[in-house]
XYZ file of C-alpha atoms in Angstrom:
772
model
C 0.040 0.076 -0.067
C 2.932 2.321 0.977
C 4.659 1.321 -2.339
C 1.398 2.183 -4.305
C 1.081 5.461 -2.583
C 4.804 6.091 -3.153
C 4.444 5.312 -6.837
C 1.266 7.411 -7.009
C 3.205 10.353 -5.445
C 6.120 9.791 -7.752
C 3.792 9.828 -10.822
C 2.142 12.961 -9.564
C 5.491 14.421 -8.931
C 6.678 13.473 -12.401
C 3.511 14.925 -13.890
C 3.823 18.111 -12.009
C 7.466 18.512 -12.944
C 6.744 17.678 -16.379
C 3.980 20.241 -16.682
C 6.232 22.825 -15.106
C 8.850 21.932 -17.651
C 6.235 22.153 -20.365
C 5.090 25.562 -19.051
C 8.583 26.951 -18.701
C 9.602 25.561 -22.132
C 6.471 27.020 -23.909
C 7.148 30.457 -22.390
C 10.829 30.195 -23.475
C 9.713 29.120 -27.078
C 7.320 31.929 -27.206
C 9.908 34.609 -26.281
C 12.449 33.068 -28.736
C 9.840 33.082 -31.666
C 8.904 36.624 -30.820
C 12.599 37.684 -30.700
C 13.203 35.943 -34.044
C 10.297 37.587 -35.568
C 11.435 41.049 -34.554
C 15.041 40.324 -35.924
C 13.367 39.053 -39.118
C 11.444 42.312 -39.652
C 14.788 44.215 -39.316
C 16.421 41.928 -41.922
C 13.455 42.376 -44.259
C 13.677 46.189 -43.952
C 17.464 46.247 -44.464
C 17.513 43.946 -47.308
C 14.684 45.724 -49.186
C 16.036 49.109 -48.470
C 19.465 48.228 -49.954
C 17.711 46.727 -52.971
C 15.539 49.700 -53.535
C 18.533 51.965 -53.207
C 20.229 49.974 -55.966
C 17.152 49.969 -58.321
C 16.916 53.778 -57.742
C 20.553 54.161 -58.734
C 20.204 52.151 -61.795
C 17.070 53.997 -63.195
C 18.405 57.382 -62.083
C 21.781 56.697 -63.694
C 20.304 55.629 -66.983
C 17.920 58.893 -66.927
C 20.731 61.207 -66.155
C 22.842 59.735 -68.971
C 20.003 60.440 -71.430
C 19.698 64.040 -69.883
C 23.337 64.565 -70.416
C 23.375 63.396 -73.990
C 20.318 65.615 -74.594
C 22.302 68.653 -73.235
C 24.733 68.166 -75.902
C 22.241 68.604 -78.793
C 20.998 72.143 -78.075
C 21.869 73.126 -81.695
C 21.027 69.776 -83.430
C 18.872 71.586 -85.989
C 22.061 73.094 -87.517
C 23.438 69.538 -87.963
C 23.310 67.676 -91.243
C 21.485 64.307 -91.000
C 24.823 62.454 -91.455
C 26.419 64.453 -88.613
C 23.466 63.917 -86.412
C 23.490 60.074 -87.105
C 27.118 59.984 -86.198
C 26.521 61.934 -82.996
C 23.773 59.472 -82.086
C 26.027 56.610 -83.075
C 28.778 57.985 -80.703
C 26.128 58.212 -77.891
C 25.079 54.591 -78.409
C 28.591 53.281 -78.468
C 29.495 55.243 -75.389
C 26.507 54.143 -73.237
C 24.842 50.880 -72.287
C 21.696 51.667 -74.235
C 20.649 49.516 -77.266
C 19.515 52.466 -79.512
C 19.752 56.145 -79.000
C 17.467 58.225 -81.309
C 16.218 61.822 -81.728
C 12.762 62.832 -82.270
C 11.749 66.241 -83.768
C 8.683 68.047 -82.541
C 6.594 66.582 -85.320
C 7.411 62.970 -84.073
C 9.883 62.068 -86.797
C 12.676 60.031 -85.249
C 16.232 59.639 -86.555
C 18.835 57.082 -85.547
C 22.094 55.684 -87.140
C 20.408 52.256 -87.106
C 17.231 53.119 -88.949
C 15.512 55.318 -91.421
C 13.079 58.004 -89.906
C 10.002 56.690 -88.224
C 7.241 58.631 -86.555
C 6.877 58.388 -82.687
C 4.328 61.135 -82.069
C 1.833 58.618 -80.888
C 4.182 57.448 -78.120
C 3.400 58.588 -74.626
C 7.078 58.964 -73.766
C 7.547 61.411 -76.660
C 4.539 63.449 -75.648
C 5.656 63.746 -72.081
C 9.300 64.581 -73.030
C 8.055 67.241 -75.618
C 6.116 68.850 -72.821
C 9.314 69.106 -70.764
C 8.931 65.927 -68.547
C 11.798 63.397 -68.314
C 10.198 59.969 -68.272
C 10.562 56.268 -68.607
C 8.166 54.205 -70.671
C 6.721 50.811 -69.974
C 7.784 47.601 -71.802
C 7.453 48.080 -75.556
C 8.584 45.835 -78.473
C 11.321 47.581 -80.364
C 11.281 46.721 -84.236
C 14.909 47.933 -84.360
C 16.296 46.000 -81.408
C 13.937 43.065 -81.964
C 13.251 42.695 -78.256
C 11.189 44.203 -75.426
C 12.685 47.441 -74.214
C 12.065 50.363 -71.887
C 12.557 53.687 -73.280
C 14.199 56.614 -71.402
C 13.252 59.991 -72.827
C 14.357 63.548 -72.054
C 13.553 66.945 -73.619
C 16.177 68.660 -75.847
C 16.453 72.448 -75.082
C 17.914 75.180 -77.154
C 20.097 77.927 -75.559
C 16.847 79.779 -74.607
C 15.490 76.824 -72.836
C 12.866 76.041 -75.401
C 12.116 72.322 -76.105
C 13.171 71.688 -79.614
C 13.042 67.882 -79.677
C 13.335 64.637 -77.710
C 16.314 62.419 -77.114
C 15.276 58.759 -76.310
C 17.201 55.601 -75.551
C 16.181 51.951 -75.586
C 17.168 49.742 -72.617
C 17.013 45.879 -72.426
C 13.843 45.115 -70.566
C 15.135 41.622 -69.538
C 18.251 43.142 -68.013
C 16.146 45.500 -66.055
C 14.011 42.612 -64.861
C 16.974 41.082 -63.284
C 17.790 44.361 -61.544
C 14.190 44.720 -60.243
C 13.913 41.171 -58.776
C 15.233 40.033 -55.410
C 16.008 36.596 -53.936
C 16.090 36.013 -50.221
C 17.690 32.526 -50.782
C 19.010 30.355 -53.586
C 16.128 27.773 -53.259
C 13.255 30.219 -53.552
C 11.710 31.875 -56.617
C 12.933 35.411 -57.120
C 10.495 37.986 -55.734
C 9.396 40.380 -58.485
C 9.809 44.172 -58.463
C 7.896 46.679 -60.267
C 8.255 50.379 -61.208
C 4.825 51.958 -61.082
C 3.523 55.522 -61.818
C 1.544 57.548 -59.353
C -1.716 56.403 -60.974
C -0.900 52.771 -60.323
C 0.132 51.846 -63.936
C 2.807 49.251 -64.050
C 5.481 50.414 -66.565
C 8.334 47.923 -65.591
C 8.097 44.459 -64.354
C 10.430 41.804 -62.763
C 9.753 38.145 -62.745
C 6.808 36.762 -64.798
C 3.532 36.583 -62.998
C 3.171 33.553 -60.714
C 0.462 33.000 -58.114
C 3.258 31.721 -55.775
C 5.281 34.928 -55.948
C 3.127 37.789 -56.611
C -0.555 38.692 -56.791
C -0.042 41.356 -59.535
C -0.659 40.276 -63.061
C 1.101 41.527 -66.203
C -0.170 44.852 -67.606
C -2.378 45.228 -64.552
C -2.906 48.566 -62.642
C -1.709 48.337 -59.014
C -5.000 49.612 -57.741
C -7.012 47.017 -59.671
C -4.807 44.046 -58.646
C -5.418 41.302 -56.034
C -2.537 42.798 -54.101
C -4.626 46.000 -53.525
C -7.811 44.031 -52.986
C -6.352 42.025 -50.211
C -5.333 45.031 -48.028
C -7.183 46.503 -45.264
C -9.089 49.690 -45.964
C -6.546 51.714 -43.848
C -3.557 50.230 -45.822
C -5.430 50.980 -49.219
C -5.889 54.596 -48.299
C -2.282 54.901 -47.052
C -0.957 53.272 -50.318
C -3.107 55.432 -52.581
C -2.257 58.687 -50.612
C 1.414 57.927 -50.828
C 1.483 57.241 -54.610
C -0.774 60.304 -55.371
C 1.208 62.651 -53.142
C 4.633 61.338 -54.269
C 5.606 60.183 -50.767
C 8.688 58.113 -49.762
C 8.391 54.508 -48.472
C 6.389 52.049 -46.519
C 5.924 48.426 -45.780
C 2.329 46.890 -45.925
C 0.797 43.349 -45.830
C -1.973 41.880 -47.868
C -3.799 38.585 -48.347
C -4.318 37.302 -51.866
C -7.451 35.363 -53.012
C -5.428 32.142 -52.817
C -4.966 32.734 -49.177
C -1.226 33.622 -49.436
C 0.054 36.417 -47.362
C 2.445 38.919 -49.010
C 4.660 41.715 -47.907
C 4.875 44.784 -50.187
C 7.584 47.352 -49.790
C 7.475 50.633 -51.939
C 9.575 53.680 -52.261
C 9.835 56.858 -54.363
C 12.406 56.907 -56.993
C 14.668 60.045 -57.349
C 13.750 60.941 -60.912
C 10.994 63.165 -62.326
C 7.677 61.578 -63.169
C 6.342 60.390 -59.808
C 7.637 56.777 -60.168
C 7.770 54.139 -57.325
C 9.642 50.882 -56.860
C 7.329 48.159 -55.515
C 8.879 44.797 -54.257
C 6.370 41.976 -53.404
C 7.369 38.744 -51.665
C 5.638 35.930 -49.731
C 5.700 36.481 -45.992
C 6.635 32.818 -45.773
C 10.021 33.238 -47.435
C 11.482 34.686 -44.337
C 9.547 32.653 -41.893
C 9.800 29.163 -43.357
C 12.855 28.004 -41.335
C 11.312 29.310 -38.045
C 7.973 27.638 -38.752
C 9.795 24.413 -39.473
C 11.532 24.425 -36.124
C 8.322 25.250 -34.289
C 6.546 22.316 -35.948
C 9.364 19.927 -34.998
C 8.950 21.016 -31.367
C 5.243 20.643 -31.479
C 5.510 17.010 -32.756
C 8.010 16.237 -30.103
C 5.852 17.656 -27.396
C 2.932 15.584 -28.658
C 4.851 12.442 -28.194
C 5.853 13.645 -24.736
C 2.104 13.650 -23.769
C 1.471 10.271 -25.221
C 4.279 8.554 -23.481
C 4.018 10.106 -20.012
C 6.216 7.504 -18.423
C 9.207 8.809 -20.645
C 8.314 12.494 -19.912
C 11.597 13.538 -18.490
C 13.668 11.724 -21.072
C 11.467 12.960 -23.868
C 11.574 16.571 -22.447
C 15.500 16.289 -22.405
C 15.548 15.217 -25.942
C 13.056 17.878 -26.976
C 14.879 20.665 -25.075
C 18.201 19.594 -26.630
C 16.707 19.327 -30.180
C 14.752 22.678 -29.696
C 17.780 24.546 -28.483
C 20.012 23.284 -31.333
C 17.296 24.247 -33.837
C 16.839 27.627 -32.323
C 20.653 28.230 -32.161
C 20.781 27.360 -35.834
C 18.042 29.670 -36.807
C 19.443 32.363 -34.473
C 22.992 31.925 -35.981
C 21.582 32.115 -39.580
C 19.702 35.290 -38.849
C 22.380 36.866 -36.806
C 24.871 36.152 -39.738
C 22.561 38.001 -42.165
C 21.833 40.841 -39.785
C 25.197 41.307 -37.961
C 27.978 40.054 -40.226
C 29.255 42.113 -43.042
C 29.716 39.811 -46.146
C 32.678 41.887 -47.296
C 34.777 42.447 -44.166
C 33.582 39.576 -41.896
C 33.132 42.140 -39.021
C 29.921 43.671 -37.677
C 27.305 45.475 -39.750
C 25.664 48.788 -38.963
C 22.891 46.932 -37.035
C 25.387 45.271 -34.704
C 27.342 48.501 -34.336
C 24.253 50.418 -33.419
C 23.387 47.901 -30.801
C 26.921 47.571 -29.265
C 27.572 51.307 -29.219
C 24.122 52.052 -27.627
C 25.008 49.406 -24.956
C 28.471 50.863 -24.277
C 27.204 54.336 -23.901
C 24.273 53.318 -21.687
C 26.438 51.430 -19.326
C 29.329 53.889 -19.289
C 29.980 56.206 -16.192
C 29.369 59.900 -16.211
C 33.024 60.755 -16.391
C 33.914 58.559 -19.357
C 34.146 60.483 -22.660
C 33.514 59.071 -26.052
C 34.093 60.324 -29.609
C 32.259 59.215 -32.695
C 34.599 58.897 -35.757
C 33.565 58.739 -39.358
C 36.114 58.104 -42.163
C 36.267 56.864 -45.718
C 38.631 56.748 -48.771
C 38.604 59.681 -51.155
C 37.715 58.659 -54.590
C 37.140 55.085 -53.811
C 35.049 54.566 -57.043
C 38.226 55.530 -59.044
C 40.156 52.872 -57.124
C 37.468 50.267 -57.983
C 37.605 51.287 -61.610
C 41.405 51.061 -61.703
C 41.980 47.816 -59.756
C 38.645 46.036 -60.010
C 35.839 45.361 -57.447
C 37.628 42.191 -56.158
C 40.628 44.145 -55.178
C 38.405 46.962 -53.900
C 36.630 44.458 -51.573
C 40.040 43.123 -50.388
C 41.204 46.699 -49.514
C 37.936 47.221 -47.573
C 38.718 44.094 -45.637
C 42.256 45.063 -44.877
C 41.045 48.445 -43.626
C 38.476 46.792 -41.350
C 41.152 44.353 -39.909
C 43.490 47.227 -39.370
C 40.946 49.266 -37.496
C 39.921 46.199 -35.400
C 43.566 45.680 -34.331
C 43.909 49.330 -33.127
C 40.737 49.179 -31.082
C 40.890 49.382 -27.250
C 38.583 47.695 -24.821
C 35.095 49.047 -24.908
C 35.407 50.377 -28.444
C 33.541 49.236 -31.588
C 33.588 49.832 -35.303
C 31.720 48.932 -38.470
C 31.719 49.435 -42.199
C 28.482 51.266 -42.716
C 28.215 51.308 -46.639
C 30.676 51.018 -49.405
C 34.060 52.604 -48.099
C 32.376 54.422 -45.158
C 33.367 53.320 -41.566
C 32.256 54.303 -38.092
C 34.326 53.986 -34.954
C 33.274 54.651 -31.261
C 36.440 55.420 -29.265
C 37.151 56.609 -25.698
C 39.183 59.799 -25.236
C 40.225 62.167 -22.497
C 41.090 65.194 -24.621
C 40.953 66.603 -28.137
C 44.622 65.927 -28.603
C 44.070 62.191 -27.782
C 41.217 61.914 -30.156
C 43.417 63.489 -32.849
C 46.054 61.066 -32.127
C 43.716 58.077 -32.207
C 42.482 59.199 -35.746
C 46.092 59.821 -36.815
C 47.095 56.443 -35.681
C 44.279 54.876 -37.626
C 45.460 56.734 -40.810
C 49.092 55.692 -40.349
C 48.016 51.994 -39.693
C 45.910 51.954 -42.964
C 48.655 53.625 -45.017
C 51.073 51.037 -43.833
C 48.906 48.148 -44.787
C 47.918 49.335 -48.244
C 50.961 49.330 -50.639
C 49.425 49.553 -54.042
C 48.753 53.346 -53.707
C 48.740 56.099 -51.057
C 45.155 56.051 -49.669
C 43.714 59.635 -48.973
C 41.432 59.213 -45.836
C 38.985 61.791 -44.761
C 38.115 61.781 -40.874
C 35.313 63.465 -39.108
C 35.142 63.387 -35.241
C 32.062 64.247 -33.221
C 32.633 64.678 -29.530
C 29.697 62.975 -27.707
C 28.278 65.331 -25.215
C 24.863 63.695 -24.912
C 25.177 59.917 -24.659
C 21.326 59.499 -25.117
C 21.500 61.033 -28.725
C 20.643 58.548 -31.378
C 23.603 56.653 -32.884
C 22.523 57.585 -36.358
C 22.397 61.232 -35.412
C 26.041 60.977 -34.119
C 27.177 59.442 -37.358
C 25.406 62.185 -39.429
C 27.325 64.856 -37.330
C 30.659 63.093 -37.737
C 29.864 62.832 -41.529
C 29.200 66.556 -41.693
C 32.770 67.143 -40.138
C 34.211 64.679 -42.606
C 32.774 66.411 -45.575
C 34.584 69.661 -44.672
C 37.987 68.106 -45.346
C 37.098 65.687 -48.152
C 39.018 65.767 -51.409
C 42.194 67.259 -50.120
C 45.685 66.288 -51.279
C 46.310 64.270 -48.095
C 44.458 62.503 -45.319
C 42.679 65.086 -43.126
C 40.836 65.279 -39.820
C 38.237 67.673 -38.618
C 36.216 68.104 -35.407
C 32.522 68.786 -35.692
C 31.075 72.229 -34.482
C 27.779 73.878 -34.962
C 29.027 76.216 -37.578
C 29.465 73.194 -39.864
C 25.794 72.469 -39.739
C 24.933 76.132 -40.926
C 27.553 75.729 -43.611
C 26.029 72.376 -44.686
C 22.495 74.170 -44.936
C 24.025 76.944 -46.980
C 25.584 74.283 -49.297
C 22.370 72.395 -49.557
C 20.686 75.641 -50.489
C 23.271 76.257 -53.204
C 22.882 72.666 -54.522
C 19.184 73.153 -54.777
C 19.565 76.153 -56.918
C 22.664 75.347 -58.952
C 20.996 73.700 -61.922
C 18.261 76.276 -62.217
C 20.762 79.076 -61.961
C 22.629 77.469 -64.904
C 19.346 77.277 -66.910
C 18.641 80.946 -66.079
C 22.099 81.933 -67.155
C 22.843 83.450 -63.628
C 26.483 82.447 -64.083
C 28.319 85.304 -65.867
C 31.638 85.373 -67.491
C 34.106 88.029 -66.300
C 37.376 88.812 -67.972
C 40.605 89.863 -66.337
C 43.063 91.255 -68.809
C 46.563 89.832 -69.279
C 49.294 92.403 -69.826
C 52.668 92.268 -71.564
C 55.396 93.282 -69.227
C 58.205 93.908 -71.782
C 57.875 97.438 -73.180
C 54.779 99.660 -72.449
C 51.957 97.549 -70.849
C 49.201 96.320 -73.339
C 46.479 93.754 -73.338
C 47.547 90.508 -74.790
C 44.390 88.510 -73.732
C 42.224 87.791 -70.724
C 41.458 85.091 -68.188
C 37.896 84.105 -67.729
C 36.425 83.928 -64.199
C 32.869 83.022 -63.240
C 30.479 85.155 -61.087
C 27.073 83.867 -59.776
C 24.843 86.994 -60.047
C 21.357 86.439 -58.584
C 18.591 88.891 -58.475
C 19.070 89.480 -54.751
C 22.845 89.528 -54.720
C 26.162 87.903 -55.733
C 27.338 84.514 -54.419
C 31.203 84.522 -53.917
C 33.034 81.911 -55.979
C 34.776 80.885 -52.757
C 31.333 79.420 -51.574
C 30.250 77.558 -54.688
C 33.400 76.536 -56.584
C 34.717 74.165 -53.810
C 31.148 72.711 -53.500
C 30.956 72.156 -57.312
C 34.272 70.483 -57.185
C 32.975 67.964 -54.615
C 29.646 67.227 -56.240
C 31.098 67.432 -59.814
C 28.736 70.110 -61.003
C 31.869 71.909 -61.940
C 32.070 69.759 -65.137
C 28.770 71.075 -66.254
C 29.566 74.673 -65.331
C 32.962 74.529 -67.151
C 31.377 73.443 -70.429
C 28.767 76.285 -69.925
C 31.717 78.796 -69.446
C 33.536 77.466 -72.626
C 30.353 78.006 -74.618
C 29.981 81.548 -73.387
C 33.543 82.296 -74.204
C 33.071 80.926 -77.695
C 30.040 83.069 -78.232
C 32.161 86.241 -77.085
C 35.130 85.451 -79.254
C 32.682 84.970 -82.234
C 31.193 88.249 -81.476
C 34.586 90.098 -81.205
C 35.650 88.536 -84.500
C 32.555 90.103 -86.252
C 33.654 93.499 -84.576
C 37.075 93.047 -86.139
C 39.093 91.915 -83.035
C 40.452 88.482 -84.004
C 43.663 88.564 -82.009
C 42.228 88.375 -78.501
C 43.526 85.190 -76.620
C 41.307 83.964 -73.843
C 42.408 81.454 -71.200
C 39.627 79.180 -69.517
C 40.240 77.198 -66.212
C 39.207 73.534 -66.363
C 38.695 71.406 -63.341
C 40.890 68.342 -62.736
C 37.613 66.278 -62.647
C 37.607 66.359 -66.387
C 40.796 64.286 -66.555
C 38.788 61.055 -65.887
C 36.716 61.619 -69.073
C 38.495 60.305 -72.123
C 36.300 62.426 -74.473
C 36.982 65.650 -72.683
C 39.259 67.244 -75.246
C 36.891 65.922 -78.042
C 33.979 67.725 -76.272
C 35.955 71.022 -76.089
C 36.757 70.801 -79.757
C 33.066 70.031 -80.733
C 32.085 73.281 -78.900
C 34.491 75.328 -80.756
C 33.394 73.754 -84.035
C 29.684 74.516 -83.132
C 30.452 78.226 -82.773
C 33.176 78.130 -85.547
C 35.919 79.306 -83.161
C 39.438 78.301 -83.917
C 40.846 76.328 -80.868
C 44.006 78.478 -81.097
C 41.938 81.383 -79.758
C 41.561 79.539 -76.451
C 44.081 78.616 -73.700
C 43.083 75.775 -71.359
C 44.441 76.297 -67.756
C 44.976 73.254 -65.587
C 46.421 73.436 -62.056
C 49.719 71.660 -61.407
C 48.034 69.779 -58.492
C 46.130 67.712 -61.095
C 49.395 65.938 -61.720
C 49.007 64.287 -58.292
C 46.080 62.046 -59.567
C 48.191 60.794 -62.450
C 51.049 62.393 -64.400
C 50.463 59.903 -67.296
C 46.761 60.974 -67.713
C 47.706 64.744 -67.476
C 50.457 64.335 -69.960
C 48.052 62.465 -72.467
C 45.508 65.220 -71.975
C 47.895 68.021 -72.578
C 49.213 66.345 -75.787
C 45.664 65.835 -77.038
C 44.744 69.529 -76.408
C 47.845 70.539 -78.340
C 47.013 68.278 -81.222
C 43.604 69.940 -81.567
C 45.202 73.335 -81.591
C 44.411 74.579 -78.095
C 47.070 76.485 -76.178
C 47.819 74.923 -72.674
C 48.753 76.605 -69.324
C 49.979 75.101 -66.190
C 48.258 77.229 -63.538
C 49.422 77.964 -59.962
C 52.972 76.700 -60.613
C 54.857 76.852 -57.271
C 51.915 76.436 -54.987
C 52.323 72.697 -54.437
C 55.073 70.157 -54.865
C 56.176 71.378 -58.327
C 59.046 69.387 -60.016
C 61.359 69.511 -62.956
C 59.803 66.202 -63.827
C 56.457 67.793 -64.382
C 57.930 70.312 -66.761
C 59.720 67.458 -68.644
C 56.622 65.475 -69.197
C 53.978 68.192 -69.736
C 53.968 69.956 -72.997
C 52.516 73.343 -72.200
C 52.721 76.957 -73.813
C 52.497 78.949 -70.758
C 53.798 78.691 -67.090
C 51.674 80.610 -64.538
C 53.612 81.541 -61.388
C 51.758 82.029 -58.131
C 52.030 85.548 -56.596
C 53.667 83.947 -53.544
C 56.899 83.917 -55.374
C 57.123 87.699 -55.227
C 55.293 88.594 -51.958
C 55.733 87.899 -48.193
C 59.311 86.560 -48.389
C 62.003 87.438 -45.808
C 64.795 86.592 -48.367
C 64.018 88.603 -51.351
C 67.350 87.862 -53.227
C 66.865 84.187 -52.917
C 63.107 84.423 -54.122
C 64.216 86.549 -57.104
C 66.898 84.091 -58.044
C 64.322 81.249 -58.019
C 61.956 83.238 -60.174
C 64.755 84.130 -62.569
C 65.729 80.494 -62.892
C 62.064 79.284 -63.464
C 61.611 82.051 -66.074
C 64.809 81.061 -67.807
C 63.990 77.335 -67.629
C 60.413 78.022 -69.153
C 61.914 80.004 -71.951
C 64.340 77.269 -72.744
C 61.481 74.843 -72.998
C 59.605 77.162 -75.312
C 57.134 78.345 -72.747
C 55.903 81.934 -71.826
C 55.645 82.980 -68.149
C 52.821 84.975 -66.506
C 52.426 85.928 -62.820
C 49.025 86.561 -61.347
C 47.785 88.653 -58.388
C 49.980 91.842 -59.087
C 48.674 94.671 -57.102
C 51.537 97.220 -56.944
C 53.968 98.927 -59.266
C 56.821 97.525 -57.364
C 55.663 93.984 -58.047
C 55.135 94.741 -61.709
C 58.603 96.440 -62.039
C 60.280 93.420 -60.365
C 58.694 90.908 -62.664
C 59.673 93.004 -65.642
C 63.291 93.226 -64.488
C 63.285 89.398 -63.958
C 62.252 88.767 -67.452
C 58.616 87.632 -66.897
C 56.524 87.910 -70.135
C 53.038 88.712 -68.783
C 51.167 89.753 -65.645
C 47.700 90.122 -64.380
C 46.157 91.682 -61.316
C 44.356 94.511 -59.696
C 47.223 96.824 -60.415
C 46.322 96.632 -64.151
C 42.549 95.789 -64.111
C 40.014 94.058 -62.024
C 37.953 91.352 -63.382
C 35.282 92.938 -65.666
C 32.021 92.141 -67.496
C 31.956 91.235 -71.050
C 30.699 94.588 -71.949
C 33.428 96.382 -70.029
C 36.140 94.068 -71.684
C 34.767 94.920 -75.182
C 34.905 98.604 -74.340
C 38.634 98.095 -73.353
C 39.515 96.471 -76.588
C 37.582 98.747 -78.764
C 40.124 101.435 -77.708
C 42.723 99.611 -79.825
C 42.600 97.951 -83.268
C 42.775 94.535 -84.620
C 46.504 95.075 -85.422
C 47.402 97.351 -82.411
C 47.213 95.899 -78.843
C 45.198 97.833 -76.398
C 47.483 99.871 -74.083
C 46.885 100.177 -70.316
C 47.661 102.976 -67.990
C 48.083 101.196 -64.526
C 48.192 104.543 -62.670
C 44.919 105.637 -64.222
C 43.434 102.278 -63.409
C 44.575 102.546 -59.864
C 42.853 105.876 -59.428
C 39.694 104.666 -61.023
C 39.621 101.512 -58.868
């Protein structure tokens, strides 16, 4: 009896213990599933955001390429059909489009691959002719013999009137691959779409399948099963976002077949209210999780059936469950927290770790947030290849990791951008830490000398969002970017104001160019030997707005960074050609004009050809124009600069080395660069404690230039003493406020009218000084 009671009690005890274990395990399982679900949502957002950024880049890049080509055809009406076909052929060969063609206002289209056809009935033509850049839906091209998408942009004349349309066809199948996205190799690719604000689908990814997408081909989004399966609230949100050109969102829907889908959409950064939509079954992300859960439920069922084996069954289930959960957790953690390029932590992990460090730090501990990247990393990728570029990114990550101290973290955030959270006690120590990172990276990378830009944000408020700290460090970094050597800057509030001013300038720069607010000013160049007379002029740019003038010191460095300087340079050369042509009609055919060109042009193999084509367009001889390029451009590549100089000379342009003496000038530079003029910096003749030594240097440079067949000119001359000194030293020309300030085109025309086509204009510096 006692044994029976004891056995009953033992059985009850086993049942109670088993139930307790079941309860505890169930709670544990529920929490794990919830945690995995939260991490999965993070992964979905991260992956789709990266994909949409890539799609946006592809479409926007294609559109900007067409816009840039259209800007080169402002006077196509003066071209012969044969020249126009050759130009379009050149566009096609230099771009990744299938066919580039031009349509006149009446719809007649011309391309080097076909005779004229009429496209006036095409919607992309109608939109572009009204001034709207746009991308068409899928069309069958009789020329390309395949499905294509057409990118179209208006062609403007110099008065900003639309005079035609430039269009380019793009392989729709190639774009399908770019639009689609695969979460794993065993799943069908999830299709992506590009959709107009009214819901019309103009580009599609994978073919329609009830297993991958509830949107059929040629179906309007707002008439699709995807839309019908949404809640009324989500329908209203989706339609409002599309109509109001909003940004991005994630919504869920249930299709008629019962499948649950996730739809992620975002606005594309091109005109036309276009959105990118990615649709994928919700089960793709959750399949592995549900598999593990089902296994656990089956094992628990067996546990209930065989109560006598409850303890052993529970141990087996617990062990199996933990292993399955660990595998799932490892897989998800790897996706979310391990950078596939460097093998170190991702931005998500950095965000979590940095937040934890700051939250658990003492009040007296000081931290700094460092942001750094490699200047012109894209050029490095182009030169060495993406595989080598990824290896360099990994080397940098390993180097930074070795130089971290306890309680510090880092991450590669995107491309070549890195964030580091470091401890410091003073600004000097923070500066030393950043310098040590630079030195360590420079030591590890031997193929080239990496130029790193560092921005440091001193963390005063540890509760501030990690992303916000990164943004402030990025702002500091941008102030030193694109220098000649690695640089470091600390963030202060003035940088934010400067950033706002730069953003305002960037928002207005294109419209300012369209409105011809950038004006050409001329500063005369004066012959020094004999009585001063005008030999030519240097062009300078001024931004004249209705409410005032923006200093070149504010917009030129910004345009250098965002590469708008390329567009401005070509605008300036066109204005100069128009002025030279006007002076020739007035009888002044001996005025030589020098034009500054940014070093950014050197990466364009067709740069010199484009300059020549502009001269041809205005029927101006290249010999009337002198191209000035600063000596610092040789730092990028002496070989490239030498090639450009030779090509300029072969087309008939004169070439000048600007600012000689401001950087690390060398005799090797003069040996390799075939130039006509050597432009000396004013520092050679001002502000020196050893005047005789400086004079000897200038004399030697002038003699060397003359021996190499080059003329010399010195800029920034402000006094009679400086001018007399240069004359004695044998310098050929000078320019500066002593002779004349930069002046408008009208003022310069008045100046040269005082002479004649055969007699140079004489200047009276003393009179100029009094008038100034």
